[in-house]
Every structure is written in structure tokens, then in C-alpha cells.
mmCIF file with all atom_site columns, C-alpha atoms in Angstrom:
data_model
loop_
_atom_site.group_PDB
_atom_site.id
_atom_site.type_symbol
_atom_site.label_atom_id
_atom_site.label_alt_id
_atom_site.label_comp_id
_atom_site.label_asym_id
_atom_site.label_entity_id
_atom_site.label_seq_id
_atom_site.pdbx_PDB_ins_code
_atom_site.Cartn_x
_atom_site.Cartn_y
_atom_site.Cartn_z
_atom_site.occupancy
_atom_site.B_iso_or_equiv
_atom_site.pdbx_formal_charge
_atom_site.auth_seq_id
_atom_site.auth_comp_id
_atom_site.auth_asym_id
_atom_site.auth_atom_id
_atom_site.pdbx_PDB_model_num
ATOM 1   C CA . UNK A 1 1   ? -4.178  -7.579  -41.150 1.00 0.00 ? 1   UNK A CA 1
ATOM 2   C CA . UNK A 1 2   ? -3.245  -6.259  -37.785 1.00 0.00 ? 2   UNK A CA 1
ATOM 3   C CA . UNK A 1 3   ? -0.218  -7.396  -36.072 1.00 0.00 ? 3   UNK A CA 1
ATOM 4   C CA . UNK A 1 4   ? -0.246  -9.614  -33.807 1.00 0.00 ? 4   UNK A CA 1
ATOM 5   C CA . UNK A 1 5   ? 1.799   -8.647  -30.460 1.00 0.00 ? 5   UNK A CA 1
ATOM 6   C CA . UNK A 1 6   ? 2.366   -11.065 -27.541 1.00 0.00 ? 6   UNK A CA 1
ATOM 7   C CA . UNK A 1 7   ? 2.246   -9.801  -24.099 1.00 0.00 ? 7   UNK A CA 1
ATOM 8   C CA . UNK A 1 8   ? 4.463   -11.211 -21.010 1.00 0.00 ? 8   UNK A CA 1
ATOM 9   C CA . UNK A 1 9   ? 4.380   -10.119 -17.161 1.00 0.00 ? 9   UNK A CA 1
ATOM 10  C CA . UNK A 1 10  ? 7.237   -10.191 -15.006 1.00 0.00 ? 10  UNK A CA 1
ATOM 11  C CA . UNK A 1 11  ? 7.664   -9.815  -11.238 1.00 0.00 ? 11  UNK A CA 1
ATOM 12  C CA . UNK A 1 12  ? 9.825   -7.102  -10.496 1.00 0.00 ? 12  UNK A CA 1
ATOM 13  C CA . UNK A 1 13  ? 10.710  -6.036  -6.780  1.00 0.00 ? 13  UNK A CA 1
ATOM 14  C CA . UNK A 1 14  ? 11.285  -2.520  -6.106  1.00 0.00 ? 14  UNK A CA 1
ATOM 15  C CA . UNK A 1 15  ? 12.629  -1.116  -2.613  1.00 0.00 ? 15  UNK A CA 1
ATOM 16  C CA . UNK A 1 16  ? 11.708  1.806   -1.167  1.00 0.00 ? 16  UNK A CA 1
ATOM 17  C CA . UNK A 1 17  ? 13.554  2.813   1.715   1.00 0.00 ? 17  UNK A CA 1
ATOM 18  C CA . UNK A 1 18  ? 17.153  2.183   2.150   1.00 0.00 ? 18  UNK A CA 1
ATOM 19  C CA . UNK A 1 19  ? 17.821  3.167   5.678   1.00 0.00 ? 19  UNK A CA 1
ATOM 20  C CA . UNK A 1 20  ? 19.771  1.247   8.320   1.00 0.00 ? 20  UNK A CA 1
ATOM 21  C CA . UNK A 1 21  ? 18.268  2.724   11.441  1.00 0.00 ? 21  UNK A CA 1
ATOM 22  C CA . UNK A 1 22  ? 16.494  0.421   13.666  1.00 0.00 ? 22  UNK A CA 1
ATOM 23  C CA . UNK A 1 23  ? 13.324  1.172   15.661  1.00 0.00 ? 23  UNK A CA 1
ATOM 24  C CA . UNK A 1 24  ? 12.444  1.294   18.963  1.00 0.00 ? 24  UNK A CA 1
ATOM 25  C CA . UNK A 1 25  ? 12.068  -2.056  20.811  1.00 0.00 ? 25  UNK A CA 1
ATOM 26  C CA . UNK A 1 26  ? 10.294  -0.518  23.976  1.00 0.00 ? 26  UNK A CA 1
ATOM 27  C CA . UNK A 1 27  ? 8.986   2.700   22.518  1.00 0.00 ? 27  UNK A CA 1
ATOM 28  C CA . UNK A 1 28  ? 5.283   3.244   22.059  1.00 0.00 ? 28  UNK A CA 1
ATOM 29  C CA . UNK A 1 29  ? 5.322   6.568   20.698  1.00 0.00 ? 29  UNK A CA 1
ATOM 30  C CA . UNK A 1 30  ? 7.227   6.344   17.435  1.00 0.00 ? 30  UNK A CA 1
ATOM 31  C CA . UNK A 1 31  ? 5.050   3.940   15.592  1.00 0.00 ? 31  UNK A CA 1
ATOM 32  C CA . UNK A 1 32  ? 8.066   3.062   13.471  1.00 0.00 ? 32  UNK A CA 1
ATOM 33  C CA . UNK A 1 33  ? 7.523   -0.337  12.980  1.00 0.00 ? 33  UNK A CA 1
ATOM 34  C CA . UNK A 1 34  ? 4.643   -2.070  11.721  1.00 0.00 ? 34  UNK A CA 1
ATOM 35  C CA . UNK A 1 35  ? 4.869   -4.936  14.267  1.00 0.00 ? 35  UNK A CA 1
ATOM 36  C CA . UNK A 1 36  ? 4.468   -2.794  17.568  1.00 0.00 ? 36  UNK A CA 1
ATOM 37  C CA . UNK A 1 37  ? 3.275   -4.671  20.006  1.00 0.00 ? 37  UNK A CA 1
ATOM 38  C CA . UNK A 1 38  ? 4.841   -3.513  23.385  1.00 0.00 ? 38  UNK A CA 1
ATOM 39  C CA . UNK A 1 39  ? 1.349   -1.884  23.751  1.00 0.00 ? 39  UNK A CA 1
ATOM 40  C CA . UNK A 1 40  ? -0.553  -4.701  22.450  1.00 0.00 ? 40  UNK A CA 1
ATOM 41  C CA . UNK A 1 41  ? -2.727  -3.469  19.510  1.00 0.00 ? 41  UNK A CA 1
ATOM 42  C CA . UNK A 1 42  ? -1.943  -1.009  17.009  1.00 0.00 ? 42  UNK A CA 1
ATOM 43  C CA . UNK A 1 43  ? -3.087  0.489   13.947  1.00 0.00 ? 43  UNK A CA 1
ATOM 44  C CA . UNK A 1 44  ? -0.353  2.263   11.531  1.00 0.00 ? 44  UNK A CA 1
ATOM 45  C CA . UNK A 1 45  ? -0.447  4.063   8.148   1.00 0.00 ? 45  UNK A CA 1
ATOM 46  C CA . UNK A 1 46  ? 2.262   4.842   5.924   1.00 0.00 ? 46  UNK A CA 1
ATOM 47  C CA . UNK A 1 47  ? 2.894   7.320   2.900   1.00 0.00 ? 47  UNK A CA 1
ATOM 48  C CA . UNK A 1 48  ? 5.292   6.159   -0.261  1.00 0.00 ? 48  UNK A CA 1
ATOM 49  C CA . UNK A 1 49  ? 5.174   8.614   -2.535  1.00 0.00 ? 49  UNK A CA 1
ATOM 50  C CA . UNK A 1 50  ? 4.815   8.186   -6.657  1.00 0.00 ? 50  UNK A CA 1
ATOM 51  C CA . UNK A 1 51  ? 8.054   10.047  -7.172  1.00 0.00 ? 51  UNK A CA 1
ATOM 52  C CA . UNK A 1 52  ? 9.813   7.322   -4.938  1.00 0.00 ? 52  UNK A CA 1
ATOM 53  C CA . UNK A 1 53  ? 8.280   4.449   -6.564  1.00 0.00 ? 53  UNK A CA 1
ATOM 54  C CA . UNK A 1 54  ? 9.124   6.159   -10.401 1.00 0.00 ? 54  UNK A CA 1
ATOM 55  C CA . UNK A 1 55  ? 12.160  6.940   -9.562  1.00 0.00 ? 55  UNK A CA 1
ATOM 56  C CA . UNK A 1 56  ? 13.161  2.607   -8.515  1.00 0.00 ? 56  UNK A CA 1
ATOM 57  C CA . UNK A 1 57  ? 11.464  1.903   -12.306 1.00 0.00 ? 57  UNK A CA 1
ATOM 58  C CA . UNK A 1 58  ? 8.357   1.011   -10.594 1.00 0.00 ? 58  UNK A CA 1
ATOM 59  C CA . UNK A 1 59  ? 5.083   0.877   -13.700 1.00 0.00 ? 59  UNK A CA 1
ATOM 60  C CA . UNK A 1 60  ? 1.521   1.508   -12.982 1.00 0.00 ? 60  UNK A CA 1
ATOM 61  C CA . UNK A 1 61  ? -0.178  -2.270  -12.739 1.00 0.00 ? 61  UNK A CA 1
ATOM 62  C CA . UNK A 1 62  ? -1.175  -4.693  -10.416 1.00 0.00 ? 62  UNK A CA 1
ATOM 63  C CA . UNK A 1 63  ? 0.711   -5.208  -6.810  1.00 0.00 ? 63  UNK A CA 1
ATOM 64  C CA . UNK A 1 64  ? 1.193   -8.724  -5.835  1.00 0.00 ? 64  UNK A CA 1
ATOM 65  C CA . UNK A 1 65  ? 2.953   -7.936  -2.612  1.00 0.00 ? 65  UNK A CA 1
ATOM 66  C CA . UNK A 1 66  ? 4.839   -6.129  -0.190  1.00 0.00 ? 66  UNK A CA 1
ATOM 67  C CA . UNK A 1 67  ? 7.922   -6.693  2.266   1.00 0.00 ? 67  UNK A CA 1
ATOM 68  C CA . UNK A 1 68  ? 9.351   -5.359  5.732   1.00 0.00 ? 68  UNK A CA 1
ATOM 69  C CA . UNK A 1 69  ? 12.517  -5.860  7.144   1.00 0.00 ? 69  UNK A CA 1
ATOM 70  C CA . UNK A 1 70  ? 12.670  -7.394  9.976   1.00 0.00 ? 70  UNK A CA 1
ATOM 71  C CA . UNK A 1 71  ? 15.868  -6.769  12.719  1.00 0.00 ? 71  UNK A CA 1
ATOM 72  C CA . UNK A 1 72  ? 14.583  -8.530  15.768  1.00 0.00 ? 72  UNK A CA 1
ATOM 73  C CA . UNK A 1 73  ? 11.411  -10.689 16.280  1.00 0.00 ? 73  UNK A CA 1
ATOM 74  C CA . UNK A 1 74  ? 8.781   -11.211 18.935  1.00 0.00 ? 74  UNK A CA 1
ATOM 75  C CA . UNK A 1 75  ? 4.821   -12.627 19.302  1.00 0.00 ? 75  UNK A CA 1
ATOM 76  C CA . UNK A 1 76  ? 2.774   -13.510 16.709  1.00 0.00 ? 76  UNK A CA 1
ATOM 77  C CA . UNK A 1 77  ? 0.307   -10.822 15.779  1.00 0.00 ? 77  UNK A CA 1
ATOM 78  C CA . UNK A 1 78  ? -3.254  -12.115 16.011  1.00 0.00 ? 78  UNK A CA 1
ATOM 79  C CA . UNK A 1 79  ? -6.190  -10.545 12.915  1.00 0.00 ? 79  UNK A CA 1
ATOM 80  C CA . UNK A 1 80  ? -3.051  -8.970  11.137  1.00 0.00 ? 80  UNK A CA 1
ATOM 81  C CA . UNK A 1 81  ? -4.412  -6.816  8.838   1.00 0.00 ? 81  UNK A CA 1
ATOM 82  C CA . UNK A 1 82  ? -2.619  -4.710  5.550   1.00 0.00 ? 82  UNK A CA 1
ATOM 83  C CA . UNK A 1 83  ? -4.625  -2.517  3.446   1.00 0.00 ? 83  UNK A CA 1
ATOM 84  C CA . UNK A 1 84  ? -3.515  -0.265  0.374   1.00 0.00 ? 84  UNK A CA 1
ATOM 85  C CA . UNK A 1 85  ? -4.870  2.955   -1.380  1.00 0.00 ? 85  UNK A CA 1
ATOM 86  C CA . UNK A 1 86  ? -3.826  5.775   -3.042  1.00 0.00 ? 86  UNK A CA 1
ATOM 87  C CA . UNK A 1 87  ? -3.498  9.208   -1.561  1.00 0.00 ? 87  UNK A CA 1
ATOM 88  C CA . UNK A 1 88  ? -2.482  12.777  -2.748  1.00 0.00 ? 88  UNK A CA 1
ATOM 89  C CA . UNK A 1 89  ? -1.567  13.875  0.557   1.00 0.00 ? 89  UNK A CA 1
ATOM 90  C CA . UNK A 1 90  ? 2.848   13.333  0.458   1.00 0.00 ? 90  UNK A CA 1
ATOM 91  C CA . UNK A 1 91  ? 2.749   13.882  4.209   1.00 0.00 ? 91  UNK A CA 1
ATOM 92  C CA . UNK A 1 92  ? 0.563   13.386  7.335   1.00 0.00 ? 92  UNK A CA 1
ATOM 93  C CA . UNK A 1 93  ? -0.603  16.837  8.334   1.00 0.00 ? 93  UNK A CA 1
ATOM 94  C CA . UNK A 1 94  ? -2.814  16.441  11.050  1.00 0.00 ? 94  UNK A CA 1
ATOM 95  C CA . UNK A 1 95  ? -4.470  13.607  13.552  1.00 0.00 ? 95  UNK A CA 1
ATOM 96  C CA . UNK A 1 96  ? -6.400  11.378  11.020  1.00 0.00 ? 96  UNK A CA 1
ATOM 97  C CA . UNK A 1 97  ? -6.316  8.691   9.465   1.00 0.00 ? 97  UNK A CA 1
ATOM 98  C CA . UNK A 1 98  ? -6.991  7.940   5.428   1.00 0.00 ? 98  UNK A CA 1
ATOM 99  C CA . UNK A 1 99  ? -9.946  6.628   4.652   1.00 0.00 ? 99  UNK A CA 1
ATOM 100 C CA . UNK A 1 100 ? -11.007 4.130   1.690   1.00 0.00 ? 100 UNK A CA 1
ATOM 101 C CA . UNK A 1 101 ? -8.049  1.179   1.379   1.00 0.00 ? 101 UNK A CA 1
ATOM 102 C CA . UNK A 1 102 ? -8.246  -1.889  0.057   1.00 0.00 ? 102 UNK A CA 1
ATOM 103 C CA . UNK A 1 103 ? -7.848  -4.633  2.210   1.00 0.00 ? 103 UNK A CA 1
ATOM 104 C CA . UNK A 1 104 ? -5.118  -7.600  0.695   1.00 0.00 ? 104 UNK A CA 1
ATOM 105 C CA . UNK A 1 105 ? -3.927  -9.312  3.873   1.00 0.00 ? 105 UNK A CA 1
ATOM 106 C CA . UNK A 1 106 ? -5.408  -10.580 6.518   1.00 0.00 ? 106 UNK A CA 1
ATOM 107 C CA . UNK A 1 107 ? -4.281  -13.713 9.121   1.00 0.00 ? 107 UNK A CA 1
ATOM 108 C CA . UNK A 1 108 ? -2.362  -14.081 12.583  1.00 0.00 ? 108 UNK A CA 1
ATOM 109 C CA . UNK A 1 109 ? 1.137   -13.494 11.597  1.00 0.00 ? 109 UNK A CA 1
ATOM 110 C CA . UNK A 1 110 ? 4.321   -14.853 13.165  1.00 0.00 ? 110 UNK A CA 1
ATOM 111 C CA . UNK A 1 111 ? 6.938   -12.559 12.132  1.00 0.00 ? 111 UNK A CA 1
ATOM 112 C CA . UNK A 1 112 ? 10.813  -13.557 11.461  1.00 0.00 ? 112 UNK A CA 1
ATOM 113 C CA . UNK A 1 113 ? 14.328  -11.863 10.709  1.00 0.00 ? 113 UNK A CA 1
ATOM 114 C CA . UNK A 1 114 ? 14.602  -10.368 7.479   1.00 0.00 ? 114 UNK A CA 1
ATOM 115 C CA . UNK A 1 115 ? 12.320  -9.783  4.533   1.00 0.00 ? 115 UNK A CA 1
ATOM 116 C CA . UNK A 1 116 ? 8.882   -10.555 5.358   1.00 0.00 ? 116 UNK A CA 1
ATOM 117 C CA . UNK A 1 117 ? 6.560   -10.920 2.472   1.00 0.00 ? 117 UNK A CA 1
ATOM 118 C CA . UNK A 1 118 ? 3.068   -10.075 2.229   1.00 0.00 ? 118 UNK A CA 1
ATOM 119 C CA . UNK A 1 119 ? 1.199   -11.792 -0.429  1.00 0.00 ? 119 UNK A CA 1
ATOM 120 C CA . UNK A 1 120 ? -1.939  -10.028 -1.527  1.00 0.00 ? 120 UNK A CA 1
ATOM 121 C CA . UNK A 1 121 ? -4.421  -12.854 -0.357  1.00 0.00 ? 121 UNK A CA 1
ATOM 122 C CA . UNK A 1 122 ? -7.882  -10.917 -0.314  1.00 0.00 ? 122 UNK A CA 1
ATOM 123 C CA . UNK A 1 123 ? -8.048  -8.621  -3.130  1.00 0.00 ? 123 UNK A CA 1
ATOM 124 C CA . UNK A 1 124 ? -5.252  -7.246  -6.013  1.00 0.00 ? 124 UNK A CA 1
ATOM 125 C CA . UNK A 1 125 ? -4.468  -3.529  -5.781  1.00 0.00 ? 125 UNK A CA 1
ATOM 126 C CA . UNK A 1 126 ? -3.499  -2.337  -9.289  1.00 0.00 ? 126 UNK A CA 1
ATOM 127 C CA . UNK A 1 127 ? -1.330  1.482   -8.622  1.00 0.00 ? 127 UNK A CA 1
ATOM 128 C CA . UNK A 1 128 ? -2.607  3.890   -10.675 1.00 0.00 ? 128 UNK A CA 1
ATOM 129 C CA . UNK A 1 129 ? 1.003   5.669   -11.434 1.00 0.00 ? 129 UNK A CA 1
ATOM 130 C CA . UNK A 1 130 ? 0.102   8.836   -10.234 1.00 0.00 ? 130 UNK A CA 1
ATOM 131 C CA . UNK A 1 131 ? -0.795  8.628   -7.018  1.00 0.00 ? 131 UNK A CA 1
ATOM 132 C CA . UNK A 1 132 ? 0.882   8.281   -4.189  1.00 0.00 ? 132 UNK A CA 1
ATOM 133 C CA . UNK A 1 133 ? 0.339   4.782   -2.025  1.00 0.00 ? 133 UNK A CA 1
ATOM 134 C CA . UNK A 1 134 ? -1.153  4.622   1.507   1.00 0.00 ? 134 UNK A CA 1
ATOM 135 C CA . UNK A 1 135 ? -0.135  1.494   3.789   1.00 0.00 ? 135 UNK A CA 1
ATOM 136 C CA . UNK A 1 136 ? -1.671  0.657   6.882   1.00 0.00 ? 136 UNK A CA 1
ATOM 137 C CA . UNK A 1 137 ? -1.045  -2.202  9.279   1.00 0.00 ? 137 UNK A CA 1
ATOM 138 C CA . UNK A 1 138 ? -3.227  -2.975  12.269  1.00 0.00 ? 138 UNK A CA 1
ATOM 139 C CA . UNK A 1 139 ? -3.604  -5.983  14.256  1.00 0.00 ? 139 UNK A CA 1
ATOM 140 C CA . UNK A 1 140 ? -5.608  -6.773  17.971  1.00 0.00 ? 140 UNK A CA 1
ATOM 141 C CA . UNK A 1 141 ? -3.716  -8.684  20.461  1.00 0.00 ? 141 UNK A CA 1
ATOM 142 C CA . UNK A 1 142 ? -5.135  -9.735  23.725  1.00 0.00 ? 142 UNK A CA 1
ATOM 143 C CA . UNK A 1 143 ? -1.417  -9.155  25.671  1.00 0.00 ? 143 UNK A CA 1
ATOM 144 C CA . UNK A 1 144 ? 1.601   -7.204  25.722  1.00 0.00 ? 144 UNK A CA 1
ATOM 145 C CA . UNK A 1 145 ? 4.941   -8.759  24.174  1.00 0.00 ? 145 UNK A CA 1
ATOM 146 C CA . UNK A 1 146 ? 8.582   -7.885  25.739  1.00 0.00 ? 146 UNK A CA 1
ATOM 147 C CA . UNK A 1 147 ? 9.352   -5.744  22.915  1.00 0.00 ? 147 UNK A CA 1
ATOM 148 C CA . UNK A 1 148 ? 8.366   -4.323  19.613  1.00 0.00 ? 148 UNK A CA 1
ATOM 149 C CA . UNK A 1 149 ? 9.595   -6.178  16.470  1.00 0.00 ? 149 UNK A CA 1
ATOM 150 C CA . UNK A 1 150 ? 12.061  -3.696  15.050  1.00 0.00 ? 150 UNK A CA 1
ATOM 151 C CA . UNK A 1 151 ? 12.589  -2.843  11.711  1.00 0.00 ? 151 UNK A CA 1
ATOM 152 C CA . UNK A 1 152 ? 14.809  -1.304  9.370   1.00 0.00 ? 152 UNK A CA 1
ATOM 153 C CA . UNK A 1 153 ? 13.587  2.793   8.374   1.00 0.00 ? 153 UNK A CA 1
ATOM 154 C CA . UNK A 1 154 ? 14.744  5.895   6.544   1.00 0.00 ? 154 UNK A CA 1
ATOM 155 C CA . UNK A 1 155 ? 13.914  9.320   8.037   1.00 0.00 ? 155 UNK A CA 1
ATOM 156 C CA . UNK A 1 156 ? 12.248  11.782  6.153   1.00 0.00 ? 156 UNK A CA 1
ATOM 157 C CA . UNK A 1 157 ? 11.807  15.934  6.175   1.00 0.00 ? 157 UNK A CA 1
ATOM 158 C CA . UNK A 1 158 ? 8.260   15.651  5.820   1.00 0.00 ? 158 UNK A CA 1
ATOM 159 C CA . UNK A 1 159 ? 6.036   13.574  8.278   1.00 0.00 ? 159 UNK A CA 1
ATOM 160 C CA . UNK A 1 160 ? 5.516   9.725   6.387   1.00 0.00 ? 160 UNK A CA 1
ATOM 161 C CA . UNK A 1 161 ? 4.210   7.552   8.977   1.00 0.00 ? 161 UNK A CA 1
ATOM 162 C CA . UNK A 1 162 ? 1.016   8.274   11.429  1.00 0.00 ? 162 UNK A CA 1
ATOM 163 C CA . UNK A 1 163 ? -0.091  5.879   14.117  1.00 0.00 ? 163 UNK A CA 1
ATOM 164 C CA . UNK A 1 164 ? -1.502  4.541   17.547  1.00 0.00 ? 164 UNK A CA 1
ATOM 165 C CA . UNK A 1 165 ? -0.967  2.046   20.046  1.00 0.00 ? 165 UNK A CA 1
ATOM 166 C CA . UNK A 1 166 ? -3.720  1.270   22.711  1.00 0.00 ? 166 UNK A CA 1
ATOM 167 C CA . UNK A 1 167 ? -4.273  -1.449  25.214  1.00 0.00 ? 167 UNK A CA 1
ATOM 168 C CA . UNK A 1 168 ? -7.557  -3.341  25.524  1.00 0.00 ? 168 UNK A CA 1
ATOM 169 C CA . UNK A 1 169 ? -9.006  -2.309  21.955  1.00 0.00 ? 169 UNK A CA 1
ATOM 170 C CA . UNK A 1 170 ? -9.196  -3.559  18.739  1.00 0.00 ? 170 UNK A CA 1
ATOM 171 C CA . UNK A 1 171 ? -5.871  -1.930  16.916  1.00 0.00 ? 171 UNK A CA 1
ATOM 172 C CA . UNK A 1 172 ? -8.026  -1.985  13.644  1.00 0.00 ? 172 UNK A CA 1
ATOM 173 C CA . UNK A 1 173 ? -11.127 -0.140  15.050  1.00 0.00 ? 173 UNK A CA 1
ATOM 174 C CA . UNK A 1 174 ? -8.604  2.887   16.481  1.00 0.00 ? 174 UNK A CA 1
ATOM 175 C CA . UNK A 1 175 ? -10.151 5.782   14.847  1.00 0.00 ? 175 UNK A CA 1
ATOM 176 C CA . UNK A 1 176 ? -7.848  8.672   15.746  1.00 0.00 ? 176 UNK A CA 1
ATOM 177 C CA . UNK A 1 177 ? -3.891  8.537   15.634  1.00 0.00 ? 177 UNK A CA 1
ATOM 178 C CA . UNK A 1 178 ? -1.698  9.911   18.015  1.00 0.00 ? 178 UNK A CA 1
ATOM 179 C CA . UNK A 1 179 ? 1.808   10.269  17.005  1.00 0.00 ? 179 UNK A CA 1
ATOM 180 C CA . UNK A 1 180 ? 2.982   11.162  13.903  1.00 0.00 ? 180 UNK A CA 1
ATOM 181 C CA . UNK A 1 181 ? 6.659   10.601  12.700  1.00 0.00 ? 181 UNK A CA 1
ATOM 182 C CA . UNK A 1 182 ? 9.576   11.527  10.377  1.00 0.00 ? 182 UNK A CA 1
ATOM 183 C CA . UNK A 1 183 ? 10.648  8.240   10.025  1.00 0.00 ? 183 UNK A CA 1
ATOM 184 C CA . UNK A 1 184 ? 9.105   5.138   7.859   1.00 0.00 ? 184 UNK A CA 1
ATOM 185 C CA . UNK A 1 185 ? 10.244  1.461   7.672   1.00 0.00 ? 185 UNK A CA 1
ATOM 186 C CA . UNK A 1 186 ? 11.558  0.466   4.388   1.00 0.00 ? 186 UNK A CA 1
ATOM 187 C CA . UNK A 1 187 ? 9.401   -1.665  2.196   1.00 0.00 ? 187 UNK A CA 1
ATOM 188 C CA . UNK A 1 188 ? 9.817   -4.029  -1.009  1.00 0.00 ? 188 UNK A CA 1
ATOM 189 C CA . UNK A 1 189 ? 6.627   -3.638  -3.603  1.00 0.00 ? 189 UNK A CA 1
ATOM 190 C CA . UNK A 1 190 ? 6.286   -6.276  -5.526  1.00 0.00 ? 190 UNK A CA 1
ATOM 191 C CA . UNK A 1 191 ? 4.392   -5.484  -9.246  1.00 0.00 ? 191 UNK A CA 1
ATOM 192 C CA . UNK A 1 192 ? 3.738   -7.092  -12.103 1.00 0.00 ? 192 UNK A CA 1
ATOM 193 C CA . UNK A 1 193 ? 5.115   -5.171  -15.523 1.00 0.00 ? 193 UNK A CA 1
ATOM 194 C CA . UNK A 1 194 ? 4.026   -6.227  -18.898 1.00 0.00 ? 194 UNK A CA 1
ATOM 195 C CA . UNK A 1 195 ? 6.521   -5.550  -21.958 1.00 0.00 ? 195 UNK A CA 1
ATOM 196 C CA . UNK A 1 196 ? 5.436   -6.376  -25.637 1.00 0.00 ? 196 UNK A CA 1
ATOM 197 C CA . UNK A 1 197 ? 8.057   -9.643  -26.345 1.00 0.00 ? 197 UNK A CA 1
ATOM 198 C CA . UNK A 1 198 ? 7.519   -10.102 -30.472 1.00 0.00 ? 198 UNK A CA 1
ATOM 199 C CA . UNK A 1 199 ? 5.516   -8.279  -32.592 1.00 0.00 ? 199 UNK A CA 1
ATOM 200 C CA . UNK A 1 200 ? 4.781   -10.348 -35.641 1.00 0.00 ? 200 UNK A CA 1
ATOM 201 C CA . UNK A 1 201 ? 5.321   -8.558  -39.161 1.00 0.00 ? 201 UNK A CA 1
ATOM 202 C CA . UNK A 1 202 ? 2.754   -8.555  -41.453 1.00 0.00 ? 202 UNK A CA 1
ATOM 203 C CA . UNK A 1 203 ? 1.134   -10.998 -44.025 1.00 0.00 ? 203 UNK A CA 1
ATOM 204 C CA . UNK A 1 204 ? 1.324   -10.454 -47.264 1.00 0.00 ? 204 UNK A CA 1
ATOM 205 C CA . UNK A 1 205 ? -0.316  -12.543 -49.756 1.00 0.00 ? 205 UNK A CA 1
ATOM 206 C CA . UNK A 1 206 ? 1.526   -14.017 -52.587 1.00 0.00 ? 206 UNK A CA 1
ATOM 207 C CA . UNK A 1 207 ? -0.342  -14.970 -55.921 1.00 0.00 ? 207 UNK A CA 1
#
């Protein structure tokens, strides 16, 4: 007979990141922070890179979440929106935007100090363990807060984060970034691992 092995999932969090540099509360141009709305709308992408996520213990499977750290708060963000894909670029090389995410968030968001979690809510992403992941953020807001919600980032030697901000449009319909950056805000991915728990020996009949 074959044995008979029970599978369990855990939720294990795995931080990428570990900078303590803040981001810009006034700056449009640096795209740092996911939350940017000193220029009202905004749509951001972000590279983490396989090697990173390996490296933390991180197991190809399903994503259930993701975190930012939040250092100072402003305004809600109205038609927040986070979507998720893999990539094989490592850097952003020129003015565009990857194509073909998954969407997995989407709702006005009111952000807070500290670790803010992102539950998947529209569809699971499950990371292949090769490639590398793509995270963008975009939101539309119909007015201008007093300052950018800042976040914690790391700076890079390669270019990791590409963005725009734009008044009077729909951040999530911006088609062509304008600023890309060194720097990227930390992040917590939260995956479920599976791990064989008991393996059961084998019968053997008696007579």
C-alpha cells in the first residue's frame, strides 16, 4: 500500500527590505512611497527580486498578503488598487510600465502608523519561485492631501521602483511613468508553506 502522508500549511511572513530611511512627505518625484498623494493620484510599480525573497526562506506557493510600513499618515486613498505578477526584468530600464498583474486588492483605504496589511481580497497569486515579483499600487483621488504618507525604504544600485503622480486623472489609467528610483519601500509577503507533518509506515498483513 502507499503511504499515507498528511499535509499542513503555515503562514509565514517574510520581510523584504530592512531600511530605515523615510520618504519624502512633499516630494512628487521620488515615488517612494506607495501612498503618494501630495499630487493626488498615482500609479507605482515595484521590483522584489527571487534572490531576495530565497534568500528570507521564502517557498514557491500561494501569497495571502502583503505589508508596508507606515511612518506618518494622511487621507484615505479612494479605488486603492494592488496588483502582483512576475517579471524577469531585476530593474526598471526604461519609461514603462509591466504589463499583465493580477489584481488582489481593491477598496478606499485609510492608511495608519506601522504595518499595514493587505489581504488578497480579489484573486490568490501563487509565486512561481523563479521569478521575480512585480508590485504596483495605484489609486484616483479627487484632491490633494498636505503630505505624502511616508514610509520606511532601502536603496538599491539598480533602479527598483518606477512611477507617476498626476493631477486630475485616474492614477490607475496612467500609462507612462515618469520617474524612476533607486530606492523601494520595504514590504512583508505573507505565503503559505506546506511541510509533510507524519508519514505513516506501512501495513503489513499478519496471518
Amino acid at each position: 500500500r502507499p503511504k499515507l502522508e498528511l499535509v499542513y500549511y503555515d503562514l509565514d511572513t517574510y520581510q523584504i527590505g530592512e531600511g530605515s530611511s523615510v520618504s519624502s512627505t512633499t516630494s512628487s518625484s521620488s515615488f517612494i512611497s506607495p501612498f503618494g498623494t501630495y499630487n493626488y493620484n498615482g500609479r507605482t510599480q515595484y521590483i522584489y527580486k527571487a534572490e531576495e525573497l530565497l534568500a528570507e526562506g521564502m517557498v514557491p506557493g500561494v501569497i495571502h498578503s502583503l505589508s508596508f510600513d507606515i511612518v506618518n499618515d494622511d487621507i484615505a486613498l479612494s479605488d486603492f488598487k494592488i496588483s502582483i505578477g512576475h517579471t524577469q526584468l531585476d530593474y526598471f530600464s526604461s519609461a514603462s510600465y509591466i504589463s499583465g498583474l493580477t489584481s488582489v486588492f481593491s477598496d478606499t483605504y485609510y492608511p495608519g502608523t506601522g504595518w499595514n496589511s493587505f489581504e488578497f481580497d480579489e484573486n490568490d497569486f501563487s509565486w512561481d519561485g523563479e521569478s521575480n515579483l512585480v508590485v504596483e499600487v495605484c489609486f484616483d483621488n479627487n484632491y490633494s492631501a498636505n503630505y505624502n504618507s511616508t514610509v520606511h525604504y532601502t536603496t538599491y544600485q539598480d533602479k527598483r521602483t518606477n512611477g507617476a503622480q498626476i493631477f486630475f486623472y485616474d492614477g490607475c489609467d496612467i500609462s507612462i511613468p515618469t520617474n524612476t528610483n533607486y530606492s523601494r519601500p520595504n514590504i512583508k509577503f505573507s505565503a503559505l508553506n506546506n511541510s509533510i507533518d507524519y508519514v505513516a509506515p506501512e501495513l503489513v498483513e499478519s496471518y
